[in-house]
Coordinates of C-alpha atoms and ligand atoms in Angstrom, one line a residue:
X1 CA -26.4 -2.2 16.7
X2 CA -23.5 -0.7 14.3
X3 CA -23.3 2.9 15.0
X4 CA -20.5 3.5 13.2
X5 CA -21.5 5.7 10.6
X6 CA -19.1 8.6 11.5
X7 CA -18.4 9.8 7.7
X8 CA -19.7 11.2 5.0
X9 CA -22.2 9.2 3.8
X10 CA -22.7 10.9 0.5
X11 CA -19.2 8.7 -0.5
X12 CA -20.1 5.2 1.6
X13 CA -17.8 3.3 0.2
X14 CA -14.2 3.5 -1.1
X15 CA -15.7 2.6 -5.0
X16 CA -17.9 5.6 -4.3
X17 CA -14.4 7.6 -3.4
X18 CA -12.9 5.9 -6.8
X19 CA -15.8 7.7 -8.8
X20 CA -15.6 11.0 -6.9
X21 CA -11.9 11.3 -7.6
X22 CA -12.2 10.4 -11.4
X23 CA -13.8 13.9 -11.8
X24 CA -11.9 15.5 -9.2
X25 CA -8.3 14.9 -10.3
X26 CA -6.4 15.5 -13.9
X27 CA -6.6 12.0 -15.7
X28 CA -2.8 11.8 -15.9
X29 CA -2.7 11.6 -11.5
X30 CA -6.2 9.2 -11.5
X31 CA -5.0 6.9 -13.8
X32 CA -0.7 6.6 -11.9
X33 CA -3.0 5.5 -9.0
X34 CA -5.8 3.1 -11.3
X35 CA -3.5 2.1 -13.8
X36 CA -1.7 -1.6 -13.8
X37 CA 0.2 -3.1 -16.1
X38 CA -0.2 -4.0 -19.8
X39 CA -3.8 -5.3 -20.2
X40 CA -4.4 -5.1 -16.8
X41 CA -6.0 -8.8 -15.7
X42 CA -3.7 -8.7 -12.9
X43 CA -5.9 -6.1 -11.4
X44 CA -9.0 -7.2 -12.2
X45 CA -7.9 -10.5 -11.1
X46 CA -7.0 -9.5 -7.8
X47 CA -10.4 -7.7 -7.1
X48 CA -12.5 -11.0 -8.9
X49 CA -10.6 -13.2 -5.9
X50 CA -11.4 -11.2 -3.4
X51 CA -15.0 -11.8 -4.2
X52 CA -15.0 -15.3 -5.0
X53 CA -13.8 -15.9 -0.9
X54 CA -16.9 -17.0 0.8
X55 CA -17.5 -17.1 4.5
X56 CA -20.4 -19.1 6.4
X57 CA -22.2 -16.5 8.9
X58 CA -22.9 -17.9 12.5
X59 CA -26.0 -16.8 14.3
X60 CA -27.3 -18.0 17.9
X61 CA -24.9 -15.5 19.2
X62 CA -24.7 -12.6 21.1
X63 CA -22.3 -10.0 18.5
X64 CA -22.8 -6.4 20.4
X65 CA -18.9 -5.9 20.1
X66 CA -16.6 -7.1 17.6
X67 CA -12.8 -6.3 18.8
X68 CA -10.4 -5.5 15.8
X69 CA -7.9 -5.2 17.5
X70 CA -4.4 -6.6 15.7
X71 CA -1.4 -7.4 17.8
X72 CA 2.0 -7.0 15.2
X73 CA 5.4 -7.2 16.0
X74 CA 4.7 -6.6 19.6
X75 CA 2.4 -3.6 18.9
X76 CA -1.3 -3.4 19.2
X77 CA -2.7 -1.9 16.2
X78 CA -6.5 -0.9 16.4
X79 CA -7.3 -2.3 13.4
X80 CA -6.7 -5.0 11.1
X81 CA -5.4 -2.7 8.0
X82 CA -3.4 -0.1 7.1
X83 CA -1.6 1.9 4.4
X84 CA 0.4 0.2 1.8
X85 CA 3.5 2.3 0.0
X86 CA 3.0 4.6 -2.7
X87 CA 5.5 6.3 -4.8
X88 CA 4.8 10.4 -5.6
X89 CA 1.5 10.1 -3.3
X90 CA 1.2 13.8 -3.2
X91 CA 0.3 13.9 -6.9
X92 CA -2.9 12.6 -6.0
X93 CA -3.7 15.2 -3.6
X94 CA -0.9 17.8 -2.4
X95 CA -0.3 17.0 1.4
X96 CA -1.5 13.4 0.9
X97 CA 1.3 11.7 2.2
X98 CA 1.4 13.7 6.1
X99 CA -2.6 13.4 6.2
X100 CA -2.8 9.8 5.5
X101 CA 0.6 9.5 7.8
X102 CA -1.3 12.0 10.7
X103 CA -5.0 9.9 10.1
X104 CA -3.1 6.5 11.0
X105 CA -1.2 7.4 14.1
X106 CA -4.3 8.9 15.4
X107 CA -6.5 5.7 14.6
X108 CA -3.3 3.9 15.2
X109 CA -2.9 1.4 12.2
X110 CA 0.4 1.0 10.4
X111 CA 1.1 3.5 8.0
X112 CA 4.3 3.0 5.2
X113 CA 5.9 4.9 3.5
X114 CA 7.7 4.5 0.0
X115 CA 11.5 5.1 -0.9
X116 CA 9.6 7.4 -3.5
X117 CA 7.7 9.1 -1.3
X118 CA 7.0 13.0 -2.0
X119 CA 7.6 13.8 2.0
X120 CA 10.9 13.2 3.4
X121 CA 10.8 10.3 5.9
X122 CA 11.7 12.3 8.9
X123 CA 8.9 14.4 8.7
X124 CA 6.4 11.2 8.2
X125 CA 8.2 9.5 11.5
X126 CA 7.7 13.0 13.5
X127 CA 3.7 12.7 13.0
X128 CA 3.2 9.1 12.8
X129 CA 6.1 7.9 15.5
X130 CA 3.8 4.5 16.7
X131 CA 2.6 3.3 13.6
X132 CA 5.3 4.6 10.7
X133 CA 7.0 1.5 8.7
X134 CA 9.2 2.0 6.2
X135 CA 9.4 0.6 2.4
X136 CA 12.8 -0.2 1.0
X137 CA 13.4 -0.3 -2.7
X138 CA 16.8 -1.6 -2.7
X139 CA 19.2 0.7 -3.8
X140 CA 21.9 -0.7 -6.7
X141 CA 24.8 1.3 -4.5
X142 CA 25.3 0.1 -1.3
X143 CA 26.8 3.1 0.1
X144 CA 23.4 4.8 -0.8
X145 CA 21.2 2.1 1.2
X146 CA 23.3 1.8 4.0
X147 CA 23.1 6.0 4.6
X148 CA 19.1 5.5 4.0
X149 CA 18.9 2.9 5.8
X150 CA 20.8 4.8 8.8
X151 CA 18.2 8.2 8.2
X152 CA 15.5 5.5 8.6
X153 CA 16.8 4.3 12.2
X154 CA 17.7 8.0 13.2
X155 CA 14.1 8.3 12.2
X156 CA 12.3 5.7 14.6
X157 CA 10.7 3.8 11.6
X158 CA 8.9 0.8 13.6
X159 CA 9.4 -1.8 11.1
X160 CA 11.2 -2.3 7.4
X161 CA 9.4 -3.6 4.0
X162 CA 11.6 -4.8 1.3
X163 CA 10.2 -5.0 -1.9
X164 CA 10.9 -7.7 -4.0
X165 CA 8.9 -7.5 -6.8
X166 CA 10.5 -4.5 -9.2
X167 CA 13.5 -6.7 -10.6
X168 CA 12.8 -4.5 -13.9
X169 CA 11.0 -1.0 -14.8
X170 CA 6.8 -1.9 -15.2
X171 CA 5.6 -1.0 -18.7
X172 CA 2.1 1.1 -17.6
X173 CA 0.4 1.6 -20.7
X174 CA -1.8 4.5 -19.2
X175 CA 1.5 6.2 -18.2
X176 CA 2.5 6.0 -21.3
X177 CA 0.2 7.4 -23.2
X178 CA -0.3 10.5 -20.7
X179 CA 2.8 11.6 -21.4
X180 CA 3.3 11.2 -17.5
X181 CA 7.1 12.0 -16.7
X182 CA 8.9 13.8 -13.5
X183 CA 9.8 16.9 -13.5
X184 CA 6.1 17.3 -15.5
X185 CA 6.8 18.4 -19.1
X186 CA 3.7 20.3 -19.8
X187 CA 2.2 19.0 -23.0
X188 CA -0.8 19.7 -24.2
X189 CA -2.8 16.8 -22.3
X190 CA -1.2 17.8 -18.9
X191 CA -1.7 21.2 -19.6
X192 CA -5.4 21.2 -20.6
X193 CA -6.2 18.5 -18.0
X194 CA -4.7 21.0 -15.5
X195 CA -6.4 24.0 -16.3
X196 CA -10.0 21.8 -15.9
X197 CA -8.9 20.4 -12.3
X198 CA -8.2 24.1 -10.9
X199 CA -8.6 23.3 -7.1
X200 CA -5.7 20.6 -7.4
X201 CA -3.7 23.0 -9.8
X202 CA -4.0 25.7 -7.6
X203 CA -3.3 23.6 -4.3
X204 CA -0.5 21.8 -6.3
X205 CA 1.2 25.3 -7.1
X206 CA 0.5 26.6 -3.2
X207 CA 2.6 23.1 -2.1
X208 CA 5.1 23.0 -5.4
X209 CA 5.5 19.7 -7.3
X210 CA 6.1 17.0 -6.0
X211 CA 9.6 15.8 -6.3
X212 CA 11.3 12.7 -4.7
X213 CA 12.5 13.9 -1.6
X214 CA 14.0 10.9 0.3
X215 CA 16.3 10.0 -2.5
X216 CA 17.5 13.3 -4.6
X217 CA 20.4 13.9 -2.5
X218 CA 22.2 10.9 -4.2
X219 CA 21.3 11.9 -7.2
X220 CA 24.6 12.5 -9.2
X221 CA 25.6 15.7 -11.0
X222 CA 22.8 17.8 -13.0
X223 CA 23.3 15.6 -15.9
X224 CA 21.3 12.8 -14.9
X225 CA 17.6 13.6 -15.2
X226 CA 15.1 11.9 -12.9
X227 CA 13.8 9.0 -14.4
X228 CA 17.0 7.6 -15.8
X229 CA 17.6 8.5 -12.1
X230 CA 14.7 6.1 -10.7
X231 CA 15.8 3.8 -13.2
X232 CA 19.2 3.1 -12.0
X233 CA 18.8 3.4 -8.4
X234 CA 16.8 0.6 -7.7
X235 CA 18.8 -2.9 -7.5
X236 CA 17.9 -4.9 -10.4
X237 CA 16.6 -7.8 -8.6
X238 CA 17.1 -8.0 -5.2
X239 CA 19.5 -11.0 -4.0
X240 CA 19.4 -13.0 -1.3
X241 CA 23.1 -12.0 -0.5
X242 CA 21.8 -8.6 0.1
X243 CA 18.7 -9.5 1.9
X244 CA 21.1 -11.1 4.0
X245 CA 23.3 -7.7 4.4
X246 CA 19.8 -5.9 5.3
X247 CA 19.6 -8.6 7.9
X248 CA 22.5 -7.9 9.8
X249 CA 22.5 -3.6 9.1
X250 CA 18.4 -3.9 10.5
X251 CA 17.5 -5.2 14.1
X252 CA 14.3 -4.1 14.2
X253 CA 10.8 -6.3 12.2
X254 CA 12.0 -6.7 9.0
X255 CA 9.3 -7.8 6.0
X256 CA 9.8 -8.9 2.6
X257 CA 7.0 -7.5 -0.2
X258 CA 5.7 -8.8 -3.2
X259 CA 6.5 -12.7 -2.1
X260 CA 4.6 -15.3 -3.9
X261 CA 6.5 -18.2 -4.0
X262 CA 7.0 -20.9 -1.5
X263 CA 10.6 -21.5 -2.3
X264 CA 11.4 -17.5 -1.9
X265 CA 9.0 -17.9 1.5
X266 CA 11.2 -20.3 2.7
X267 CA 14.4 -18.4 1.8
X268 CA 12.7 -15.7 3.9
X269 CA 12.3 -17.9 7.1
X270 CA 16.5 -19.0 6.5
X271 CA 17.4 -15.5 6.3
X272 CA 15.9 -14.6 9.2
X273 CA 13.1 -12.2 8.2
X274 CA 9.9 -11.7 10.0
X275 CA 7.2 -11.1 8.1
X276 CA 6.0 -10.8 4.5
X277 CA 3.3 -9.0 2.5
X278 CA 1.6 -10.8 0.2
X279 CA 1.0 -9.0 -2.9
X280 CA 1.1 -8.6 -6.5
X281 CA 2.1 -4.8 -6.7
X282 CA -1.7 -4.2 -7.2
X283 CA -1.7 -5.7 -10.7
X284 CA 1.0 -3.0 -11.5
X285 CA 4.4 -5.3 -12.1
X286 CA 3.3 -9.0 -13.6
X287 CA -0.2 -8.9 -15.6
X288 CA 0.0 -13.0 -15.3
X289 CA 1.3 -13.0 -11.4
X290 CA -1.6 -15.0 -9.3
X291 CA -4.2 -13.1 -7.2
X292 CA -2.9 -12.5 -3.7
X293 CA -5.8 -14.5 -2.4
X294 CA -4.8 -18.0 -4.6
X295 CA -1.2 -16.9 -3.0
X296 CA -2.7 -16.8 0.6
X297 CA -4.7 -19.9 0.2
X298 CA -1.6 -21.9 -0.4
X299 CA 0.5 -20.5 1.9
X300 CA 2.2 -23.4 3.6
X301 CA 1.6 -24.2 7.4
X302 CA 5.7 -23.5 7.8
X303 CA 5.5 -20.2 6.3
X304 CA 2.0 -19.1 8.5
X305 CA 3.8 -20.8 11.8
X306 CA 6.9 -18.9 10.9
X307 CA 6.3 -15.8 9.7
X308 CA 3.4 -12.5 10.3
X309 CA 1.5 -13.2 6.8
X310 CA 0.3 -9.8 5.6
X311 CA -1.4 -8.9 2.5
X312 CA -2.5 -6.7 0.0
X313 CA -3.8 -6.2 -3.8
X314 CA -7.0 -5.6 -4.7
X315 CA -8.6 -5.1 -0.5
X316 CA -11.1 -2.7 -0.8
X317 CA -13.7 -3.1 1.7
X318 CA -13.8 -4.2 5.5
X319 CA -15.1 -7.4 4.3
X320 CA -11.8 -8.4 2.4
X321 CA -10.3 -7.6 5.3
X322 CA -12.2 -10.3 7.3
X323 CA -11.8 -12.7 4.3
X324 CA -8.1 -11.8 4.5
X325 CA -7.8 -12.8 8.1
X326 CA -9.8 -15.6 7.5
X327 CA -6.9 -16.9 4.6
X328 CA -4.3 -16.3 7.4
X329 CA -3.4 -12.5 7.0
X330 CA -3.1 -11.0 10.3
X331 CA -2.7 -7.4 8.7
X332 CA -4.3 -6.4 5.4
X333 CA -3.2 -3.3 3.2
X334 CA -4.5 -1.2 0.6
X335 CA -2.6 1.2 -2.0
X336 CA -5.4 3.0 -4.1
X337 CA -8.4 2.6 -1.8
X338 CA -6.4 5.6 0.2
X339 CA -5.1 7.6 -2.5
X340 CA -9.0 7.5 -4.2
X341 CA -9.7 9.1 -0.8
X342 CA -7.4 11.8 -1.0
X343 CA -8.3 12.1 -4.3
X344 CA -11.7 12.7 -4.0
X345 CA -12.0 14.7 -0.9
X346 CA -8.7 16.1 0.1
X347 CA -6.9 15.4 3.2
X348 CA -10.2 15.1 4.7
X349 CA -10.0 11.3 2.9
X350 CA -7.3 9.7 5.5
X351 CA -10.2 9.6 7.7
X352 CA -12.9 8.8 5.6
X353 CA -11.2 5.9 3.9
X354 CA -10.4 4.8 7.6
X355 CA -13.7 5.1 9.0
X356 CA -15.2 3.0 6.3
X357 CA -13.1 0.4 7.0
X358 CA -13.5 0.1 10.4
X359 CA -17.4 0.2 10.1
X360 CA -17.0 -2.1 7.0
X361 CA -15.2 -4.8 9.8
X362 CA -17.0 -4.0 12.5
X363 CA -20.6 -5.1 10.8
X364 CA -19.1 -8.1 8.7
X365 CA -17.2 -9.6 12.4
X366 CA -20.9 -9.4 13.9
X367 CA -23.1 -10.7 10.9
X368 CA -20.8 -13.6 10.7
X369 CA -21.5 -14.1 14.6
X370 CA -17.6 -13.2 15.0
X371 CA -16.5 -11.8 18.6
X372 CA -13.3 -10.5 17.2
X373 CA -10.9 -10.5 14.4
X374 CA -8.4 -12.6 16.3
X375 CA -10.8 -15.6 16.3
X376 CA -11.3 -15.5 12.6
X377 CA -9.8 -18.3 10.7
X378 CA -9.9 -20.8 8.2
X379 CA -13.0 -22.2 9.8
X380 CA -15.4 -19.5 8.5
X381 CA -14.6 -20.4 5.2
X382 CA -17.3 -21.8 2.9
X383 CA -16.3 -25.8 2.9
Ligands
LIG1 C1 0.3 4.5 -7.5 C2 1.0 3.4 -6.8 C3 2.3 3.6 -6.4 C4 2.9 2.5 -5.7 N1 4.2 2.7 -5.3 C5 4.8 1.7 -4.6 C6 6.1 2.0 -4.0 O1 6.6 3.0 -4.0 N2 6.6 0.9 -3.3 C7 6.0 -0.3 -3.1 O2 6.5 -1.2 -2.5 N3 4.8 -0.5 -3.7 C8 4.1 0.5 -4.3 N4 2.9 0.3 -4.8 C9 2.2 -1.0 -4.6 C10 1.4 -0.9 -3.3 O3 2.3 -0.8 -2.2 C11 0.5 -2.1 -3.0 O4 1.2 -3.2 -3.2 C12 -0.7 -2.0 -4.0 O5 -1.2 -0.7 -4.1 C13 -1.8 -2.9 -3.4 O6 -2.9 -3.0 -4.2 P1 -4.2 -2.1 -4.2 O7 -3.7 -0.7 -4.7 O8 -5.0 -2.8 -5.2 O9 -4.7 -2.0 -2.8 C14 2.2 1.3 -5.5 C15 0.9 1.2 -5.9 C16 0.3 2.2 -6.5 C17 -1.2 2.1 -6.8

């Protein structure tokens, strides 16, 4: 009794948006989004977990509704997902960032945004004011994060992410070899990969390239170019000591990213923190870190009693997202299922990425015999 095919069916599912947006997009801006780090097990190892999770389907039961509805931090989200970061989103598709921002207030599910973004933060907060979060890279100067960190209250940002898990610069062998740098130095590659994706060259020269916009203004003197820039902005490993200044400068849900570690989850309970995203990086920082699920399995009963577990790396379909509530996630996120969505069909892809999520939950809650996400839990899983 599903009738929640309201998308385009000719892209059903968000690996048929991954293919669409291989041809649709110059290699250099599919493969930022694809690519991990070094060999890339990492991400394959993420998506092979998801898989492996097994859950034992219940019939005898009468399934014509499945609520999804997702109660965080004292808000009621509609859904069980949302939008994880993503630095210099609007190379994937020009506008990205406000669509994807604009699709989640209106199906309300969180939406956040990077400290790289390539759309200044108080724009996002104007169009997504329920639903925006914001994501913290940790600034080395602490005069810098204290005045972002002040833009982002001005702002209304609903909750804060700190991530954790970009102590050092990530080695991206794709990168690399692209010759993928900010501002683009057109070689060859870029240039011919350009001229043979015209609709995104000529949107991308309508909109102007995308630049860093939360962060240039503390960009010193016209000597420093931009990566050497990135480079030394972000803390180099994030202390506790600061976590614990973030604390007190922060009164609002604060969550800590890239946490896989008991130890570090139970630093996160002292410190007073209140939730934490589970997650790899997407395979994009550690090629030998452990899947999110194995991370999620483990989780101790202190750390699920005492903090919102969230998670992403490697969700994407509705059913990981079941399968994710089913470890204990309460709210599961996804990078590059989004950005293949933009990707491959424009801003139209917020909502197409959204809607086959939603339809993706809504038929896996009632062929397991589920009435709604809240009830799903580590009883539905096979053993
Ligand atoms: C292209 C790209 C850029 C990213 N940029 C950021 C970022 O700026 N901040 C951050 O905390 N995480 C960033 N991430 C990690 C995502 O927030 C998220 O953890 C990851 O994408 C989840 O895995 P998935 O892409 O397999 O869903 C980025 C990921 C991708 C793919």
């Amino acid at each position: 009794m599903s009738t929640l095919l309201n998308y385009d069916t000719r892209y059903p599912s968000v690996a048929d948006l991954k293919t669409r947006a291989k041809r649709r997009i110059p290699s250099f801006a599919f493969d930022y989004v694809d690519g991990g780090i070094d060999q890339e097990h990492g991400k394959r190892r993420n998506r092979n977990a998801w898989h492996e999770v097994e859950l034992t389907p219940r019939y005898l039961l009468d399934v014509s509704t499945a609520d999804q509805t997702s109660i965080i931090f004292g808000h009621d989200y509609a859904m069980p997902f949302g939008v994880s970061p993503v630095g210099l989103g609007n190379m994937m598709w020009p506008g990205a960032e406000l669509a994807l921002a604009t699709a989640s207030q209106n199906a309300n599910i969180p939406y956040i945004l990077s400290t790289f973004s390539t759309t200044a933060l108080e724009e996002i907060a104007k169009v997504a004011p329920d639903v925006c979060w914001f994501q913290l890279y940790v600034p080395e100067k602490v005069e810098v994060m204290k005045d972002l960190l002040g833009r982002v209250k001005e702002a209304g940002f609903n909750a804060l992410v700190v991530t954790l898990d970009i102590p050092v610069g990530a080695k991206r062998n794709r990168e690399l070899k692209n010759g993928l740098k900010l501002p683009f130095s057109f070689t060859p590659h870029i240039v011919w990969q350009a001229m043979t994706h015209p609709v995104w060259s000529i949107e991308t020269l309508i909109h102007g390239q995308p630049d860093f916009v939360n962060v240039l203004r503390y960009k010193e003197g016209q000597n420093e170019g931009l990566a050497q820039f990135i480079t030394n902005f972000n803390m180099h490993g994030v202390t506790r000591e600061r976590v614990e200044m973030i604390r007190e400068l922060w009164d609002g849900p604060l969550v800590l990213k890239g946490v896989q570690y008991e130890p570090d989850l139970r630093d996160a309970i002292d410190l007073g923190i209140d939730g934490v995203i589970i997650s790899n990086h997407g395979g994009r920082q550690l090629d030998a870190a452990p899947s999110s699920v194995y991370s999620l399995k483990n989780l101790s009963l202190e750390a699920r009693a005492k903090l919102e577990v969230m998670v992403d790396s490697g969700i994407r379909t509705g059913m990981d997202v079941v399968r994710a509530k089913a470890l204990g996630a309460s709210m599961s996120f996804s990078g590059r299922s989004f950005f293949w969505g933009m990707g491959a069909m424009g801003t139209k892809g917020a909502d197409q990425v959204i809607n086959i999520f939603k339809d993706e939950i809504d038929r896996t809650l009632k062929q397991l015999g589920c009435g709604s996400i809240a009830e799903m839990d580590r009883s539905w899983l096979k053993e």
